[in-house]
Tab-separated table of C-alpha atoms and ligand atoms in Angstrom:
chain	number	residue	atom	x	y	z
D	1	MET	CA	110.913	101.291	-116.594
D	2	THR	CA	108.060	98.774	-116.547
D	3	ILE	CA	104.444	99.700	-115.911
D	4	LEU	CA	102.011	96.936	-114.965
D	5	HIS	CA	98.436	97.916	-115.877
D	6	ILE	CA	95.729	95.908	-114.152
D	7	ASP	CA	91.955	96.209	-114.621
D	8	SER	CA	89.178	94.424	-112.777
D	9	SER	CA	85.884	96.057	-113.810
D	10	ILE	CA	83.245	93.870	-115.453
D	11	ASN	CA	81.769	96.903	-117.220
D	12	GLY	CA	83.934	96.977	-120.339
D	13	GLU	CA	83.905	100.258	-122.253
D	14	GLN	CA	81.350	101.738	-119.803
D	15	SER	CA	83.760	101.312	-116.916
D	16	ALA	CA	84.888	104.404	-115.030
D	17	SER	CA	87.815	102.676	-113.307
D	18	ARG	CA	89.076	101.425	-116.672
D	19	ALA	CA	88.877	104.925	-118.185
D	20	ILE	CA	90.779	106.388	-115.242
D	21	SER	CA	93.444	103.661	-115.076
D	22	ARG	CA	93.955	104.032	-118.843
D	23	SER	CA	94.398	107.782	-118.423
D	24	ILE	CA	96.966	107.242	-115.658
D	25	VAL	CA	98.955	104.871	-117.879
D	26	ASP	CA	98.716	107.336	-120.790
D	27	GLN	CA	100.078	110.122	-118.580
D	28	LEU	CA	102.928	107.921	-117.337
D	29	ARG	CA	103.795	106.918	-120.903
D	30	ALA	CA	103.849	110.545	-121.982
D	31	ILE	CA	106.635	111.285	-119.500
D	32	ASN	CA	108.363	107.879	-119.967
D	33	PRO	CA	108.027	107.165	-123.705
D	34	THR	CA	110.344	104.158	-123.517
D	35	ALA	CA	108.437	102.487	-120.678
D	36	ASP	CA	107.305	98.913	-121.205
D	37	VAL	CA	103.626	98.469	-120.408
D	38	VAL	CA	102.404	95.030	-119.366
D	39	VAL	CA	98.610	94.682	-119.362
D	40	ARG	CA	96.748	92.206	-117.170
D	41	ASP	CA	92.981	92.250	-117.592
D	42	LEU	CA	91.568	90.229	-114.722
D	43	VAL	CA	88.131	90.033	-116.365
D	44	SER	CA	89.022	88.864	-119.866
D	45	GLU	CA	91.659	86.541	-118.380
D	46	PRO	CA	90.541	85.807	-114.814
D	47	LEU	CA	92.790	84.080	-112.322
D	48	PRO	CA	91.146	81.135	-110.592
D	49	HIS	CA	90.524	81.167	-106.862
D	50	LEU	CA	93.673	80.421	-104.927
D	51	THR	CA	94.514	76.760	-104.323
D	52	LEU	CA	97.544	75.142	-102.727
D	53	ASP	CA	98.681	74.017	-106.171
D	54	ALA	CA	98.607	77.622	-107.379
D	55	PHE	CA	101.526	78.474	-105.073
D	56	ALA	CA	103.776	76.453	-107.388
D	57	ASP	CA	103.211	78.994	-110.176
D	58	SER	CA	104.968	82.292	-109.425
D	59	SER	CA	104.272	83.944	-112.804
D	60	VAL	CA	101.823	86.540	-111.402
D	61	LEU	CA	104.172	87.369	-108.539
D	62	ASP	CA	107.154	87.601	-110.898
D	63	GLU	CA	105.239	90.003	-113.140
D	64	PHE	CA	104.463	92.195	-110.115
D	65	LEU	CA	108.052	92.089	-108.853
D	66	ALA	CA	109.381	93.062	-112.293
D	67	ALA	CA	107.223	96.205	-112.451
D	68	ASP	CA	108.373	99.605	-111.211
D	69	THR	CA	104.906	101.160	-111.304
D	70	ILE	CA	101.618	99.324	-110.965
D	71	VAL	CA	98.367	101.002	-112.080
D	72	ILE	CA	95.193	99.288	-110.910
D	73	GLY	CA	91.573	99.918	-111.891
D	74	ALA	CA	89.489	99.006	-108.843
D	75	PRO	CA	85.688	99.380	-108.859
D	76	MET	CA	83.708	98.967	-105.651
D	77	TYR	CA	81.489	95.883	-105.709
D	78	ASN	CA	79.484	95.136	-102.578
D	79	PHE	CA	81.543	97.573	-100.527
D	80	THR	CA	84.887	96.040	-101.404
D	81	LEU	CA	87.083	94.921	-104.295
D	82	PRO	CA	86.051	92.601	-107.175
D	83	THR	CA	86.888	88.964	-106.498
D	84	GLN	CA	88.993	89.046	-109.671
D	85	LEU	CA	91.301	91.571	-108.017
D	86	LYS	CA	91.359	89.615	-104.760
D	87	ALA	CA	92.548	86.544	-106.699
D	88	TRP	CA	95.446	88.654	-108.017
D	89	LEU	CA	96.315	89.951	-104.539
D	90	ASP	CA	96.290	86.360	-103.265
D	91	ARG	CA	99.184	85.708	-105.633
D	92	ILE	CA	101.324	88.684	-104.714
D	93	LEU	CA	101.012	88.684	-100.911
D	94	ILE	CA	103.517	85.901	-100.432
D	95	ALA	CA	105.491	85.402	-97.211
D	96	GLY	CA	109.207	85.580	-97.846
D	97	GLN	CA	108.698	87.400	-101.159
D	98	THR	CA	106.657	90.559	-100.532
D	99	PHE	CA	106.552	90.471	-96.721
D	100	ARG	CA	108.074	88.572	-93.849
D	101	TYR	CA	107.377	88.184	-90.158
D	102	THR	CA	110.135	89.279	-87.807
D	103	ALA	CA	110.465	89.407	-84.025
D	104	GLU	CA	109.530	93.101	-84.326
D	105	GLY	CA	106.437	92.354	-86.390
D	106	PRO	CA	105.688	92.105	-90.113
D	107	GLU	CA	108.001	93.783	-92.611
D	108	GLY	CA	107.087	94.750	-96.189
D	109	LEU	CA	109.600	93.597	-98.800
D	110	ALA	CA	108.159	95.300	-101.903
D	111	LYS	CA	109.389	98.805	-101.033
D	112	GLY	CA	110.266	101.207	-103.831
D	113	LYS	CA	107.383	100.438	-106.167
D	114	ARG	CA	104.800	103.035	-107.096
D	115	VAL	CA	101.183	101.826	-106.954
D	116	ILE	CA	98.449	104.092	-108.340
D	117	ILE	CA	94.854	102.926	-107.949
D	118	ALA	CA	91.833	104.221	-109.905
D	119	LEU	CA	88.776	103.824	-107.681
D	120	ALA	CA	85.179	103.947	-108.948
D	121	ARG	CA	82.351	103.881	-106.426
D	122	GLY	CA	78.602	104.219	-106.890
D	123	GLY	CA	78.136	105.964	-103.545
D	124	ILE	CA	80.046	108.371	-101.329
D	125	TYR	CA	82.079	107.077	-98.422
D	126	ASP	CA	84.019	110.152	-97.302
D	127	SER	CA	85.116	110.233	-93.680
D	128	GLY	CA	82.165	111.413	-91.593
D	129	SER	CA	79.543	110.568	-94.224
D	130	PRO	CA	76.699	108.153	-93.295
D	131	ALA	CA	78.168	105.267	-95.343
D	132	ALA	CA	81.804	105.780	-94.293
D	133	ALA	CA	81.866	102.577	-92.206
D	134	LEU	CA	80.958	100.542	-95.323
D	135	GLU	CA	84.121	101.543	-97.162
D	136	HIS	CA	86.217	98.369	-97.497
D	137	LEU	CA	87.840	99.085	-100.855
D	138	GLU	CA	90.249	102.014	-100.400
D	139	THR	CA	90.841	101.055	-96.762
D	140	TYR	CA	91.579	97.429	-97.647
D	141	LEU	CA	93.857	98.273	-100.575
D	142	THR	CA	95.713	100.791	-98.399
D	143	ASP	CA	96.239	98.162	-95.700
D	144	VAL	CA	97.426	95.367	-97.988
D	145	PHE	CA	99.855	97.552	-99.917
D	146	ASN	CA	101.144	99.126	-96.691
D	147	PHE	CA	101.671	95.582	-95.409
D	148	ILE	CA	104.084	94.823	-98.253
D	149	GLY	CA	105.873	98.172	-97.883
D	150	ILE	CA	104.039	100.374	-100.390
D	151	GLU	CA	102.042	103.567	-99.846
D	152	PRO	CA	99.443	103.470	-102.650
D	153	GLU	CA	98.185	106.615	-104.363
D	154	PHE	CA	94.493	106.900	-105.236
D	155	VAL	CA	92.434	108.694	-107.853
D	156	ALA	CA	88.742	108.309	-107.026
D	157	ALA	CA	85.521	108.843	-108.933
D	158	ASP	CA	82.683	108.719	-106.407
D	159	GLY	CA	78.912	108.979	-106.376
D	160	LEU	CA	78.706	107.406	-109.828
D	161	ALA	CA	75.273	105.872	-109.176
D	162	ILE	CA	73.721	109.107	-107.886
D	163	SER	CA	72.881	110.649	-111.267
D	164	PRO	CA	74.286	110.814	-114.808
D	165	GLU	CA	75.385	114.410	-114.102
D	166	GLN	CA	77.210	113.408	-110.919
D	167	ARG	CA	78.840	110.509	-112.750
D	168	ALA	CA	80.071	112.728	-115.590
D	169	ALA	CA	81.411	115.346	-113.165
D	170	SER	CA	83.151	112.781	-110.927
D	171	VAL	CA	84.801	110.958	-113.821
D	172	ALA	CA	85.927	114.258	-115.385
D	173	GLN	CA	87.408	115.381	-112.084
D	174	ALA	CA	89.263	112.057	-111.652
D	175	LEU	CA	90.600	112.206	-115.207
D	176	GLY	CA	91.879	115.706	-114.463
D	177	GLU	CA	93.644	114.425	-111.373
D	178	THR	CA	95.579	111.877	-113.413
D	179	VAL	CA	97.538	114.749	-114.977
D	180	ARG	CA	98.772	115.820	-111.544
D	181	LEU	CA	99.713	112.224	-110.601
D	182	ALA	CA	102.048	111.812	-113.554
D	183	ALA	CA	103.734	115.185	-113.033
T	201	FMN	C1	78.045	94.053	-108.843
T	201	FMN	C2	78.127	95.490	-108.423
T	201	FMN	C3	78.146	95.809	-107.088
T	201	FMN	C4	78.245	97.145	-106.683
T	201	FMN	N1	78.329	97.428	-105.363
T	201	FMN	C5	78.489	98.710	-104.976
T	201	FMN	C6	78.630	99.038	-103.599
T	201	FMN	O1	78.622	98.202	-102.714
T	201	FMN	N2	78.801	100.341	-103.282
T	201	FMN	C7	78.853	101.324	-104.216
T	201	FMN	O2	79.057	102.484	-103.875
T	201	FMN	N3	78.729	101.046	-105.533
T	201	FMN	C8	78.546	99.772	-105.910
T	201	FMN	N4	78.423	99.467	-107.237
T	201	FMN	C9	78.518	100.561	-108.210
T	201	FMN	C10	79.918	100.619	-108.795
T	201	FMN	O3	80.873	100.876	-107.811
T	201	FMN	C11	79.950	101.716	-109.846
T	201	FMN	O4	79.038	101.350	-110.872
T	201	FMN	C12	81.321	101.908	-110.450
T	201	FMN	O5	81.183	102.773	-111.552
T	201	FMN	C13	81.912	100.594	-110.888
T	201	FMN	O6	83.162	100.825	-111.502
T	201	FMN	P1	83.336	100.598	-113.074
T	201	FMN	O7	82.526	101.677	-113.744
T	201	FMN	O8	84.789	100.734	-113.297
T	201	FMN	O9	82.832	99.228	-113.370
T	201	FMN	C14	78.308	98.157	-107.654
T	201	FMN	C15	78.261	97.814	-109.023
T	201	FMN	C16	78.184	96.495	-109.400
T	201	FMN	C17	78.175	96.155	-110.861
């Protein structure tokens, strides 16, 4: 079994999404001690913006295709995902490899992989809340992974900018949820 661990927060050791994604990987390793873990830190080793020439290099796609489980740390920046993570997605949403268009519509070709995403958001975007319409992180990641045939699972720490107490409680709750995810 191969686990691909991806992080995209610029906040280093202070990062909530990194703490949660690390906990998810730790839980998965505990139940799969022989698993190979491949780490891709999109901040310490950023991928450049997509160019036509970049399509000639399939190394990022190959790494994704070789993984059984993908764990992604995804903070909300300006209501959506970090550009570092978008650059990674640009390399794995490839026609003919992870999806194809058919007469019946698009078909996802990456079925069978497990994708677990650690979300960290400063505000609260629950359905029905005043800011719900500004949520373009979880909704976007759901749509793109659905498009390639995967139903992603989420662990979210929300309201992190509201107060230090709220932040501590939200992160603790998300870390607790990672135990259930690996079960
Ligand atoms: C550049 C930047 C932009 C942000 N934009 C938003 C935002 O639009 N909405 C929000 O709820 N929080 C926003 N935040 C707060 C982060 O989502 C929050 O700090 C979260 O903890 C970031 O995840 P991390 O701790 O893994 O870095 C932003 C933070 C940064 C640094």
